[in-house]
Short mmCIF file of C-alpha atoms in Angstrom, two decimals:
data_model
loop_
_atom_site.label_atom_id
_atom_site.label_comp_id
_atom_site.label_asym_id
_atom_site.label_seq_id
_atom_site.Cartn_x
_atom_site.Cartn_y
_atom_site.Cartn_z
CA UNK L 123 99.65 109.93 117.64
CA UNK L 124 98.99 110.63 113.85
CA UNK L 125 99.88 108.36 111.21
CA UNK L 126 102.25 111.00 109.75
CA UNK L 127 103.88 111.72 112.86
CA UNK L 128 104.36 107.61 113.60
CA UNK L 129 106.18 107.50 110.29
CA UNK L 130 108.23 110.41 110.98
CA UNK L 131 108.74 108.71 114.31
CA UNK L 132 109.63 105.52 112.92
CA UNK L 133 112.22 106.69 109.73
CA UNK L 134 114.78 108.22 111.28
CA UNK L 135 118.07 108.25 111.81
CA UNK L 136 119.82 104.80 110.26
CA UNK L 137 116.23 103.83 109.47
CA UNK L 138 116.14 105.28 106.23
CA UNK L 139 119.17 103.62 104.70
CA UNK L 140 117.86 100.36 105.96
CA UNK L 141 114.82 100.44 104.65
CA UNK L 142 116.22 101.16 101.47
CA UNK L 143 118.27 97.79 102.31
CA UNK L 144 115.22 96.02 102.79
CA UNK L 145 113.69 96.78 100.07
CA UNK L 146 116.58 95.93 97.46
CA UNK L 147 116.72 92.85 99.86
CA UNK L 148 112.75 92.30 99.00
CA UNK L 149 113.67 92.63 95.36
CA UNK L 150 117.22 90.52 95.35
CA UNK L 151 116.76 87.76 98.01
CA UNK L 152 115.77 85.20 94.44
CA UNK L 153 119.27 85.70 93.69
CA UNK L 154 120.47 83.69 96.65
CA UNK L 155 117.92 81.34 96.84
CA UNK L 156 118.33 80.46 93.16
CA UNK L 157 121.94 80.35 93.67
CA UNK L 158 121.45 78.15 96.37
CA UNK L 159 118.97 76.24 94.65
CA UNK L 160 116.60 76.42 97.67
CA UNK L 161 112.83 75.99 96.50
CA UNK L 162 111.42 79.65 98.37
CA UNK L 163 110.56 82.76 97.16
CA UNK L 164 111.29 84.77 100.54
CA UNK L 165 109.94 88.20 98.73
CA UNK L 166 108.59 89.47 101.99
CA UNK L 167 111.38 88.94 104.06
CA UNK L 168 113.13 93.16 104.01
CA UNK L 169 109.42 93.95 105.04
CA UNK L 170 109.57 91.68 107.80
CA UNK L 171 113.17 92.89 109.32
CA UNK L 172 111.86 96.28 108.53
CA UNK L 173 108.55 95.24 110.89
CA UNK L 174 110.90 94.20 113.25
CA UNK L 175 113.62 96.71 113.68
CA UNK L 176 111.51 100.00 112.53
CA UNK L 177 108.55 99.46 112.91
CA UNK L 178 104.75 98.79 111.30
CA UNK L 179 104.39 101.90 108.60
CA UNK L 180 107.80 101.96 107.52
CA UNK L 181 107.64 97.90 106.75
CA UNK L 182 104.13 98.93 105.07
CA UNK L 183 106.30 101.73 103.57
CA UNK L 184 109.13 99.07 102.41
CA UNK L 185 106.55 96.32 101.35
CA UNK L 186 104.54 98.95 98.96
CA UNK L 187 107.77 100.43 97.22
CA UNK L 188 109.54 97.13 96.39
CA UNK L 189 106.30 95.83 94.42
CA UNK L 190 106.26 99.21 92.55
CA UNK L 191 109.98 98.91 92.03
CA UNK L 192 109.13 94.96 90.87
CA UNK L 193 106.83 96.49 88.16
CA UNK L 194 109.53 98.83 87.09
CA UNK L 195 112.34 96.30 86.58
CA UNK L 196 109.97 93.28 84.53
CA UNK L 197 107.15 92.28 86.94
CA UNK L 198 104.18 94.67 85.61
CA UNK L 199 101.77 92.74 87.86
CA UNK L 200 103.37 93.25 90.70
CA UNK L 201 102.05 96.72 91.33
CA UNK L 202 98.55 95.27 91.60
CA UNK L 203 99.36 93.59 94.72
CA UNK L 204 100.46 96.38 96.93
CA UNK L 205 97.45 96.39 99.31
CA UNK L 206 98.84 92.86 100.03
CA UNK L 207 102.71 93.90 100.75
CA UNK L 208 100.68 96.93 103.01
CA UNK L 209 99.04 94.14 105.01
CA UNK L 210 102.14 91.92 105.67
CA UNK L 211 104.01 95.04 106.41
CA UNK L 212 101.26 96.23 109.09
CA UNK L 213 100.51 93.01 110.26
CA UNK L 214 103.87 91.74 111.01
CA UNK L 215 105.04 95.29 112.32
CA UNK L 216 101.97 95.02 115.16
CA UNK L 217 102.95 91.05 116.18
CA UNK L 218 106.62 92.80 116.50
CA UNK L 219 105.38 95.49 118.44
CA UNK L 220 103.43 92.61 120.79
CA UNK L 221 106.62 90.54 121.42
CA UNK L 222 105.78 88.01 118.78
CA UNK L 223 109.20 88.07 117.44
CA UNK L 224 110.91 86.84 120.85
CA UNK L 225 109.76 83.54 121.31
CA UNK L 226 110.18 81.08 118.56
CA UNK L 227 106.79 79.49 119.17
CA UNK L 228 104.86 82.59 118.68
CA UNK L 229 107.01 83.44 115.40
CA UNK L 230 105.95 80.12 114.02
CA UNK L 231 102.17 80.66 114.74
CA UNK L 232 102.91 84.25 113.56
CA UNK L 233 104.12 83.26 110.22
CA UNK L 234 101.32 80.97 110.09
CA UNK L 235 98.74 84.11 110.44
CA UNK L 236 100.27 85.74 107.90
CA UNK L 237 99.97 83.49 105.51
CA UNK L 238 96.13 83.10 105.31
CA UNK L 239 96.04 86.80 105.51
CA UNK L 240 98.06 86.83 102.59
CA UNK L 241 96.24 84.70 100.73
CA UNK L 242 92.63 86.20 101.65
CA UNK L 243 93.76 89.45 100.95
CA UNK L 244 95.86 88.33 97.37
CA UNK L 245 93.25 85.93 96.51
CA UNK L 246 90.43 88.82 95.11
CA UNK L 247 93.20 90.95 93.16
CA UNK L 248 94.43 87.15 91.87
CA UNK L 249 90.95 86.26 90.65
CA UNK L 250 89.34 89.36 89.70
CA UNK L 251 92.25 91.14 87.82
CA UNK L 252 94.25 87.99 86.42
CA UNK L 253 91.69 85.33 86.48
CA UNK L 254 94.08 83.16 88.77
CA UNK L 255 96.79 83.34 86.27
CA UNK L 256 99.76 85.09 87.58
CA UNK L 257 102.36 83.54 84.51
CA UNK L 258 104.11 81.73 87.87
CA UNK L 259 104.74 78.07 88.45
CA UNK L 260 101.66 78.47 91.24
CA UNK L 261 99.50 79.32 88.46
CA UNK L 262 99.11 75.21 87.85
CA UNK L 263 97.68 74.67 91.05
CA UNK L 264 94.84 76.94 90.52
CA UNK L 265 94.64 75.35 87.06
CA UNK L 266 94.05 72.00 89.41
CA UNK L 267 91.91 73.00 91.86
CA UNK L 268 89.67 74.82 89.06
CA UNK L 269 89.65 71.61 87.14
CA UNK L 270 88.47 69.75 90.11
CA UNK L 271 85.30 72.24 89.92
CA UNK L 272 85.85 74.98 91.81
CA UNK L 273 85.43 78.28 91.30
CA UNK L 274 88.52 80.55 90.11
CA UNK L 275 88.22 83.00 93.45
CA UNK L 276 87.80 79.33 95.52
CA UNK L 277 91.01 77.69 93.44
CA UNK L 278 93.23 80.78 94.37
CA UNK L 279 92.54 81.31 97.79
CA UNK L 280 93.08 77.58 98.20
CA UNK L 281 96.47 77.75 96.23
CA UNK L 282 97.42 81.04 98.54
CA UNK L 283 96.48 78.46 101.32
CA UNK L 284 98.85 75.57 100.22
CA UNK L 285 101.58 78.02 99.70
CA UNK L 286 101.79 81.39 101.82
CA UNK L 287 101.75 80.00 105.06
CA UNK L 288 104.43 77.50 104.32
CA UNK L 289 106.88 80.92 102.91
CA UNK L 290 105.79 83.38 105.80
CA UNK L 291 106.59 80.91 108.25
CA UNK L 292 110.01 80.29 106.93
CA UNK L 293 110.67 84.15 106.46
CA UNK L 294 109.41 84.57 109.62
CA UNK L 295 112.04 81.98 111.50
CA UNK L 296 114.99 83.16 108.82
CA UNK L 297 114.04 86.74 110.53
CA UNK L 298 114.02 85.67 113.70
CA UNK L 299 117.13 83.84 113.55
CA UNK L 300 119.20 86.62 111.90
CA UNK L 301 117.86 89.20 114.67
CA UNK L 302 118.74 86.60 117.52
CA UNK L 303 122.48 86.81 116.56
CA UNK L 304 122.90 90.57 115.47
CA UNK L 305 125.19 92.18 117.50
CA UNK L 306 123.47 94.58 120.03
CA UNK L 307 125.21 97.37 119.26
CA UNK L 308 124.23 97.72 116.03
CA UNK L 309 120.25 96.96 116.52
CA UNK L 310 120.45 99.09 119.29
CA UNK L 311 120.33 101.95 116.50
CA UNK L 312 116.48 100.96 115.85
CA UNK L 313 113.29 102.17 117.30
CA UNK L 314 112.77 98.63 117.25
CA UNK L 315 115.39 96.86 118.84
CA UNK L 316 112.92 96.43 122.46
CA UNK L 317 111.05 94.05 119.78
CA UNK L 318 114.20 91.73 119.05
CA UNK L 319 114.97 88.04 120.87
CA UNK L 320 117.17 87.40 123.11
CA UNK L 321 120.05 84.98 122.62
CA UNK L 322 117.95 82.88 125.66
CA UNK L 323 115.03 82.42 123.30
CA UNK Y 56 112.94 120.32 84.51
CA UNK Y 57 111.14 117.40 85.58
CA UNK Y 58 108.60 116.06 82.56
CA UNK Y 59 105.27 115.71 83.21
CA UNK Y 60 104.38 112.49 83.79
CA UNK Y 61 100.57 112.43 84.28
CA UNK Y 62 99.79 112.32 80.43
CA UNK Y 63 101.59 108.75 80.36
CA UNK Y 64 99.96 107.92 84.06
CA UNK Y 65 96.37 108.72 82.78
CA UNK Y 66 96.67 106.40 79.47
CA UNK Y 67 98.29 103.41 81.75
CA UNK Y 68 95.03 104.21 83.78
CA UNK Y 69 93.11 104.48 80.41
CA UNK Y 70 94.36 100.78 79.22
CA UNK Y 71 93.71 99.29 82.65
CA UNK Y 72 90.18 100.24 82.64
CA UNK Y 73 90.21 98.88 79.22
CA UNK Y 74 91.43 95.05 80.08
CA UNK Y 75 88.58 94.64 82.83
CA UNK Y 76 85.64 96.59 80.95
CA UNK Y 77 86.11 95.22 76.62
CA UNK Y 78 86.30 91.38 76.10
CA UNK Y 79 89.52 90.08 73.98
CA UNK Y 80 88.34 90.94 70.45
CA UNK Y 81 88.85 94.71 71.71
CA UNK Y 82 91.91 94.33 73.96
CA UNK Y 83 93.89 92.03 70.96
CA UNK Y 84 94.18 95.52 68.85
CA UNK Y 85 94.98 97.60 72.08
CA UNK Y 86 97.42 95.19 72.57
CA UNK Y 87 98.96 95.57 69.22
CA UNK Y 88 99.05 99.56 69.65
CA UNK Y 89 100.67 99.30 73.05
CA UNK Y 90 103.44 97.34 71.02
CA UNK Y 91 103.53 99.74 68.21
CA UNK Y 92 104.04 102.78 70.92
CA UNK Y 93 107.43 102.34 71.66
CA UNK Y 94 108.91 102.26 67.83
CA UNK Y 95 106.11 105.45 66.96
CA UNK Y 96 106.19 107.75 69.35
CA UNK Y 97 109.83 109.29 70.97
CA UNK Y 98 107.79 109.91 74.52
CA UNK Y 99 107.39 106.39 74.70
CA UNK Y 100 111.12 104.83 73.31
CA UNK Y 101 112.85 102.69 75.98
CA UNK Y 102 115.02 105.06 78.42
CA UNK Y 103 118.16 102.96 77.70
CA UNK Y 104 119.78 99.96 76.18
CA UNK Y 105 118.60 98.10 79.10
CA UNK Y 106 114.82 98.93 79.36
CA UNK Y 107 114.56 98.42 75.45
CA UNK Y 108 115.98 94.59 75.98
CA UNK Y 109 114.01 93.69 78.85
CA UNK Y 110 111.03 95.32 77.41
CA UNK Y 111 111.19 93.02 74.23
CA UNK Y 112 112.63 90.07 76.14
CA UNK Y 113 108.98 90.32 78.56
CA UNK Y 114 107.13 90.91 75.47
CA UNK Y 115 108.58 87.67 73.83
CA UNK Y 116 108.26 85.79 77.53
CA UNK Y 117 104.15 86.62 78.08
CA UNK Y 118 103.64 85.98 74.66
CA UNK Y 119 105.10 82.57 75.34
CA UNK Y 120 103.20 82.10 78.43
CA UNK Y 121 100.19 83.31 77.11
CA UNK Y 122 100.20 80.74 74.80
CA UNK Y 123 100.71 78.28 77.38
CA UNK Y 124 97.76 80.00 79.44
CA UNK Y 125 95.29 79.71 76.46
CA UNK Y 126 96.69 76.07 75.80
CA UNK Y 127 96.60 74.58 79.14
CA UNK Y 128 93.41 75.81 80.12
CA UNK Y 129 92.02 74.81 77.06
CA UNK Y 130 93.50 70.82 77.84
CA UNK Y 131 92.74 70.82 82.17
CA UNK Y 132 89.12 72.41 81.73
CA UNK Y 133 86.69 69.88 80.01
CA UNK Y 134 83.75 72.04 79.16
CA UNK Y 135 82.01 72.77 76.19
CA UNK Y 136 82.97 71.05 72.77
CA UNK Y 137 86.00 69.79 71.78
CA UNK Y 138 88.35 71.54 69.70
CA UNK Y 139 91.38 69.43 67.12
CA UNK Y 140 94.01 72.31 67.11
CA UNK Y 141 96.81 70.66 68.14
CA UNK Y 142 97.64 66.48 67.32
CA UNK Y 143 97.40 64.62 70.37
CA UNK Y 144 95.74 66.94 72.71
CA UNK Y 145 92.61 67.11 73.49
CA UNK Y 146 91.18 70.89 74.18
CA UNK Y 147 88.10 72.22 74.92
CA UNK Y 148 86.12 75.20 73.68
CA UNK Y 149 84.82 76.34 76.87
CA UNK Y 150 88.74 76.52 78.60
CA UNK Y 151 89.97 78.13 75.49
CA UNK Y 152 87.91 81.07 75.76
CA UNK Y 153 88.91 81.46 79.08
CA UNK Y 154 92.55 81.44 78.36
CA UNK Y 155 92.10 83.73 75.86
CA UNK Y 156 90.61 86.23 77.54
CA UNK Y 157 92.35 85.50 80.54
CA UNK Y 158 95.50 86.30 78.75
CA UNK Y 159 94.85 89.22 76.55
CA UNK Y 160 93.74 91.00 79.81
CA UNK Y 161 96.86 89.73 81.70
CA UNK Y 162 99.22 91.26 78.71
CA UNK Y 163 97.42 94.07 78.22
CA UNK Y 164 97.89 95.05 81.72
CA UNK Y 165 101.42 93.92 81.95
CA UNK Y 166 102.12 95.93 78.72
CA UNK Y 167 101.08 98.83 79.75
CA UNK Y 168 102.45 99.03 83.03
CA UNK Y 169 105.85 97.50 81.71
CA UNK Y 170 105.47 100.89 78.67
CA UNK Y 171 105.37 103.15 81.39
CA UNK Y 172 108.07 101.93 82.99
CA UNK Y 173 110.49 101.27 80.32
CA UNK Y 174 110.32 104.81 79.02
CA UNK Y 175 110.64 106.34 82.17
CA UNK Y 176 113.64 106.49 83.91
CA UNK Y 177 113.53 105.66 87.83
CA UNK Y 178 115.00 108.62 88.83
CA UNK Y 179 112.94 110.89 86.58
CA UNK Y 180 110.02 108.72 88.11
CA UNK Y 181 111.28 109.91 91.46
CA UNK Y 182 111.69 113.44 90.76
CA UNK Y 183 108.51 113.64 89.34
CA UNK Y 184 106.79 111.89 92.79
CA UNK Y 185 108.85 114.33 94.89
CA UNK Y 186 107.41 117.14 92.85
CA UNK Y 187 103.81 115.98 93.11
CA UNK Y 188 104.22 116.38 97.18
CA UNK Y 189 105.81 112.60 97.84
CA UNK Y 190 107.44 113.13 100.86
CA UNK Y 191 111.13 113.66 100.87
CA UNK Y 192 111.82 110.99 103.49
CA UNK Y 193 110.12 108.22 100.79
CA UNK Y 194 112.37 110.07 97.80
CA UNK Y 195 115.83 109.47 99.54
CA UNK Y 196 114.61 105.50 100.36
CA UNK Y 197 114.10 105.05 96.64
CA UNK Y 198 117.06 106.60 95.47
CA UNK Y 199 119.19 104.53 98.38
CA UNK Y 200 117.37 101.68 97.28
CA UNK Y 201 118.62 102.13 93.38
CA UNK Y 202 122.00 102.35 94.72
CA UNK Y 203 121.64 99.01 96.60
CA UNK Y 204 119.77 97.22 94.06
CA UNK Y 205 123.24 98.06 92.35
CA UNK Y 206 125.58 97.33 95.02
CA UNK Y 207 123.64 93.91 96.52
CA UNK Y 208 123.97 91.47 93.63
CA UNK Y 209 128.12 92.16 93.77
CA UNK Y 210 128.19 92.02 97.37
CA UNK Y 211 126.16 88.98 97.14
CA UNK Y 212 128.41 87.16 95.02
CA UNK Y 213 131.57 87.76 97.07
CA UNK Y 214 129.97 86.56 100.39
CA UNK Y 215 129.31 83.74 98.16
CA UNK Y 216 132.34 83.09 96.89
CA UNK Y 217 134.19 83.74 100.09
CA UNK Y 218 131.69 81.17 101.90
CA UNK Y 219 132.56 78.56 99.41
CA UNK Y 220 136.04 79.37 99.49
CA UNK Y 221 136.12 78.71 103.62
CA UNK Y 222 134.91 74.74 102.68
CA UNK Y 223 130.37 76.16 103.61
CA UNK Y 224 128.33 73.57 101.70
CA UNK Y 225 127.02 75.77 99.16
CA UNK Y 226 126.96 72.91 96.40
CA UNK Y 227 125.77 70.07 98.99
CA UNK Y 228 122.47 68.69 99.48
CA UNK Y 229 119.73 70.46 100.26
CA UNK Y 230 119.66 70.72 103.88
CA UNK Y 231 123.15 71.90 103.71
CA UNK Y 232 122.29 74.13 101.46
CA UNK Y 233 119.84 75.70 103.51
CA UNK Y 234 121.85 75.95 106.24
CA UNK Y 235 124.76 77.73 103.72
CA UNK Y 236 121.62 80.28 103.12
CA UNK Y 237 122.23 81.72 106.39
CA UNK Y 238 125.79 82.13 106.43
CA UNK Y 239 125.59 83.84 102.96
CA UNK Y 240 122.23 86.21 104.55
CA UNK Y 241 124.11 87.01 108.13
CA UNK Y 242 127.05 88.94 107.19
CA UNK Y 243 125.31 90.55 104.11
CA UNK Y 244 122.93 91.79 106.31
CA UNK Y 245 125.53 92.59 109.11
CA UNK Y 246 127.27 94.23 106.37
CA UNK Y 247 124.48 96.21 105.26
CA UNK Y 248 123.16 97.28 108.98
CA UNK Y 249 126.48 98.65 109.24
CA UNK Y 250 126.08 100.69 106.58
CA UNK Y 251 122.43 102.02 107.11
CA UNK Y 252 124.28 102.76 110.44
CA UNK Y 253 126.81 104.72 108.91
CA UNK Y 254 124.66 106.29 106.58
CA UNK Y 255 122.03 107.39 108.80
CA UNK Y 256 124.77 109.26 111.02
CA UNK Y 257 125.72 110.53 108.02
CA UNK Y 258 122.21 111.70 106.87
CA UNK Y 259 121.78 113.15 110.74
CA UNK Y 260 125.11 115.34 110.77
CA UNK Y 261 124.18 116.96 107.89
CA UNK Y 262 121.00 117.85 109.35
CA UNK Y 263 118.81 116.02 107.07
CA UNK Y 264 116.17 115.19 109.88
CA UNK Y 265 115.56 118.59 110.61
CA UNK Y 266 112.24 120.32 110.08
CA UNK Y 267 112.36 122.51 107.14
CA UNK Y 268 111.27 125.74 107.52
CA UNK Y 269 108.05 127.17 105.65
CA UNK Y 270 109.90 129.71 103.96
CA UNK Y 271 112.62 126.48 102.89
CA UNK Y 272 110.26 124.14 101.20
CA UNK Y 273 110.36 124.67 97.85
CA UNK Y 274 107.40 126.18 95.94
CA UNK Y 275 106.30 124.87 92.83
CA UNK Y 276 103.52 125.80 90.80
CA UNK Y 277 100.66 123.39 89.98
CA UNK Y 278 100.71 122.76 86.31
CA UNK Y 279 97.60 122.90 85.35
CA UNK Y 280 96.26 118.98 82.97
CA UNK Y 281 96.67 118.34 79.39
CA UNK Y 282 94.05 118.26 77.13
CA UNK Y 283 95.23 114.54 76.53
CA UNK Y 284 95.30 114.28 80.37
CA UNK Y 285 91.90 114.82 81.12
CA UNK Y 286 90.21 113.32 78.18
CA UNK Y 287 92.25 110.15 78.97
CA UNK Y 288 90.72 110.70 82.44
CA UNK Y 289 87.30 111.01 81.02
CA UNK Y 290 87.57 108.43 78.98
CA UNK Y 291 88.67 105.94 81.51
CA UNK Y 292 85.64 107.26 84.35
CA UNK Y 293 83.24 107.06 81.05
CA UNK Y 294 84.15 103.26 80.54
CA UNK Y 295 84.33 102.41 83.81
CA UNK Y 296 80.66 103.45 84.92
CA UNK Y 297 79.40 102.24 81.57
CA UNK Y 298 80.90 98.87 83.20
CA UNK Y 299 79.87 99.24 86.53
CA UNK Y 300 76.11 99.86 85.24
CA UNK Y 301 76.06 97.25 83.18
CA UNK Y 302 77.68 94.69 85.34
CA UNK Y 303 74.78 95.86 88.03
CA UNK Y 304 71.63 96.46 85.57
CA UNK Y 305 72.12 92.81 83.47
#
């Protein structure tokens, strides 16, 4: 099957709309967290429910479009790291597709993955384009692991390390969680609901 | 009539090639004239109220950090001689320079991006995508997504308030806290399934799945580049194999 025909495949009917969900979720999940004074960022975690219930491109889709919408509302860098929201998106929309999402041992180990691909894939736009410095509170630990003498691409990928997995792995249990207790009926809707947990799980 | 946006594309392109090919003493000015863009030319004024405060408000904020950038790395790396700028702390040449040039390529970037953006509206952004070919599928998602991005933060707030109201440890320590994160996150997003639910029945009853015909899609004449356009263009390919060649023939 084409790629173009997959996404037309995958956004359709009350896919759309929740995509659109997701991605404002991508974009406003801080607001809770802050509120709640709960030390995660959770940015990914629309593009994972999108992985889940729709499917790989359209989380791809989702994960692209909130980083451009990021740059448009006061995070200009943002938009430099769509090829890493494209990766999460595909990459957690093929573990879905596997039956990663129904077993909570897998999602852990899932998450896990994630998170060094995040940080292997963010770690050459972090270094090349910024020099490390993103203007974020992370931005010190590069600072630390450059002063302890390594190089800048070295102290970011090691900073992704210490960080990423640790947030995928929580956005990937938060998702998990929230799709164990959704009411059938309403996932049912999704090309992806065959890729959901069972209560049992 | 949708404005052409690829003038103001082609010079964000034009300034990014800029911050990786010219070291700081070239970016500081380019810096300066992204700043003076939005006050000289009416292409480039903030869309609204909004935009023109958080445009100012980031420019005051990386200005800020920069300065912390510059200063920090200038204090944690210990290279190269040591410079008495500020009382007390101890900074080094060799980190300085980095930080500067670290940070005039960081704002530069940001700037630029962030001009675009500010004196753009999103949904004459949108219009101009769908124009360019975007598909129409991708259009509707970002205009449903404006609409949440509007709705969310309210409908946030009262499944926050109406949590705490019911006695959920919203205010407790953290693991309660945590555990109040899910009961604020399961009925928003119960809440909001229901509506892509709704909304996609909605979208499908008014046939907006179907295939268009040929004869249906709209037809809109390629407009053919500026002159600004495509010396911007030239410009930017120009610098960027002068770069590349010098980057590979030291």
């Amino acid at each position: 099957m084409k790629l173009s025909e997959q996404f037309t495949k995958e956004t359709s009917g009350a896919a759309i709309p929740f995509i659109a969900f997701c991605i404002a979720l991508n974009l406003t999940v801080g607001q809770v967290t802050s509120a709640l004074k709960i030390p995660i960022y959770l940015d990914s975690i629309g593009t994972v429910l999108t992985a889940v219930l729709v499917g790989p491109l359209a989380a791809a889709t989702a994960g692209a479009l909130s980083n451009l919408l990021a740059s448009a509302m006061g995070s200009p860098t943002m938009a430099f790291f769509v090829p890493v929201s494209l990766v999460i998106g595909l990459f957690s929309g093929i573990l879905a597709r596997r039956g990663w999402f129904k077993q909570w041992y897998l999602v852990v180990l899932g998450g896990a993955l994630q998170g060094v691909l995040a940080a292997v894939c963010s770690a050459p736009i972090s270094a090349y384009l910024f020099s490390g410095v993103m203007m974020a509170g992370t931005d010190f630990l590069v600072l630390y692991f450059r002063s302890v003498g390594n190089t800048i691409m070295e102290s970011v990928f090691y900073q992704g390390l210490a960080s990423d997995p640790v947030d995928k792995i929580i956005t990937y249990l938060i998702v998990f969680l929230l799709m164990r207790n959704l009411p059938r009926r309403l996932t049912g809707r999704f090309a992806g609901a065959a890729n959901i947990p069972s209560r049992s799980a | 009539m949708v404005p052409d946006l690829r003038p103001k594309l082609a010079f964000v392109l034009f300034l990014s090639v800029c911050a990786f090919a010219f070291d700081w003493q070239i970016l500081l000015p380019l810096i300066a004239l992204v700043l003076l863009f939005p006050l000289a030319l009416p292409s480039y004024h903030p869309a609204s109220d909004r935009a023109r405060h958080l445009f100012f408000r980031f420019i005051l904020f990386s200005i800020a950090i920069s300065g912390a950038i510059i200063v920090l790395n200038g204090w944690i790396l210990q290279t190269g001689e040591r410079v008495e700028i500020l009382p007390g702390i101890p900074l080094f040449s060799d980190g300085l320079l980095f930080g500067v040039r670290t940070a005039a390529r960081l704002l530069l970037l940001s700037f630029s991006v962030l001009l675009f953006f500010s004196s753009t509206p999103i949904p004459t952004c949108i219009n101009a995508l769908q124009q360019s070919g975007l598909p129409r599928t991708v259009v509707l998602m970002l205009l449903l997504t404006l609409h949440f991005l509007d709705s969310l933060p309210e409908r946030i707030n009262r499944i926050f308030m109406a949590q705490e109201a019911r006695g959920a440890p919203v205010r407790a320590g953290f693991i309660s806290r945590t555990k109040a994160f899910f009961s604020i996150l399961s009925p928003l997003l119960l809440s909001s399934i229901a509506e892509s639910v709704d909304r996609g029945v909605a979208l499908e009853l008014r046939g907006f799945l179907l295939e268009m015909a040929p004869s249906a899609k709209p037809a809109l004449p390629a407009q053919p580049l500026s002159p600004l356009t495509i010396l911007l263009l030239a410009a930017s390919f120009f610098i960027l194999v002068i770069s590349i060649a010098r980057w590979l023939l030291p």
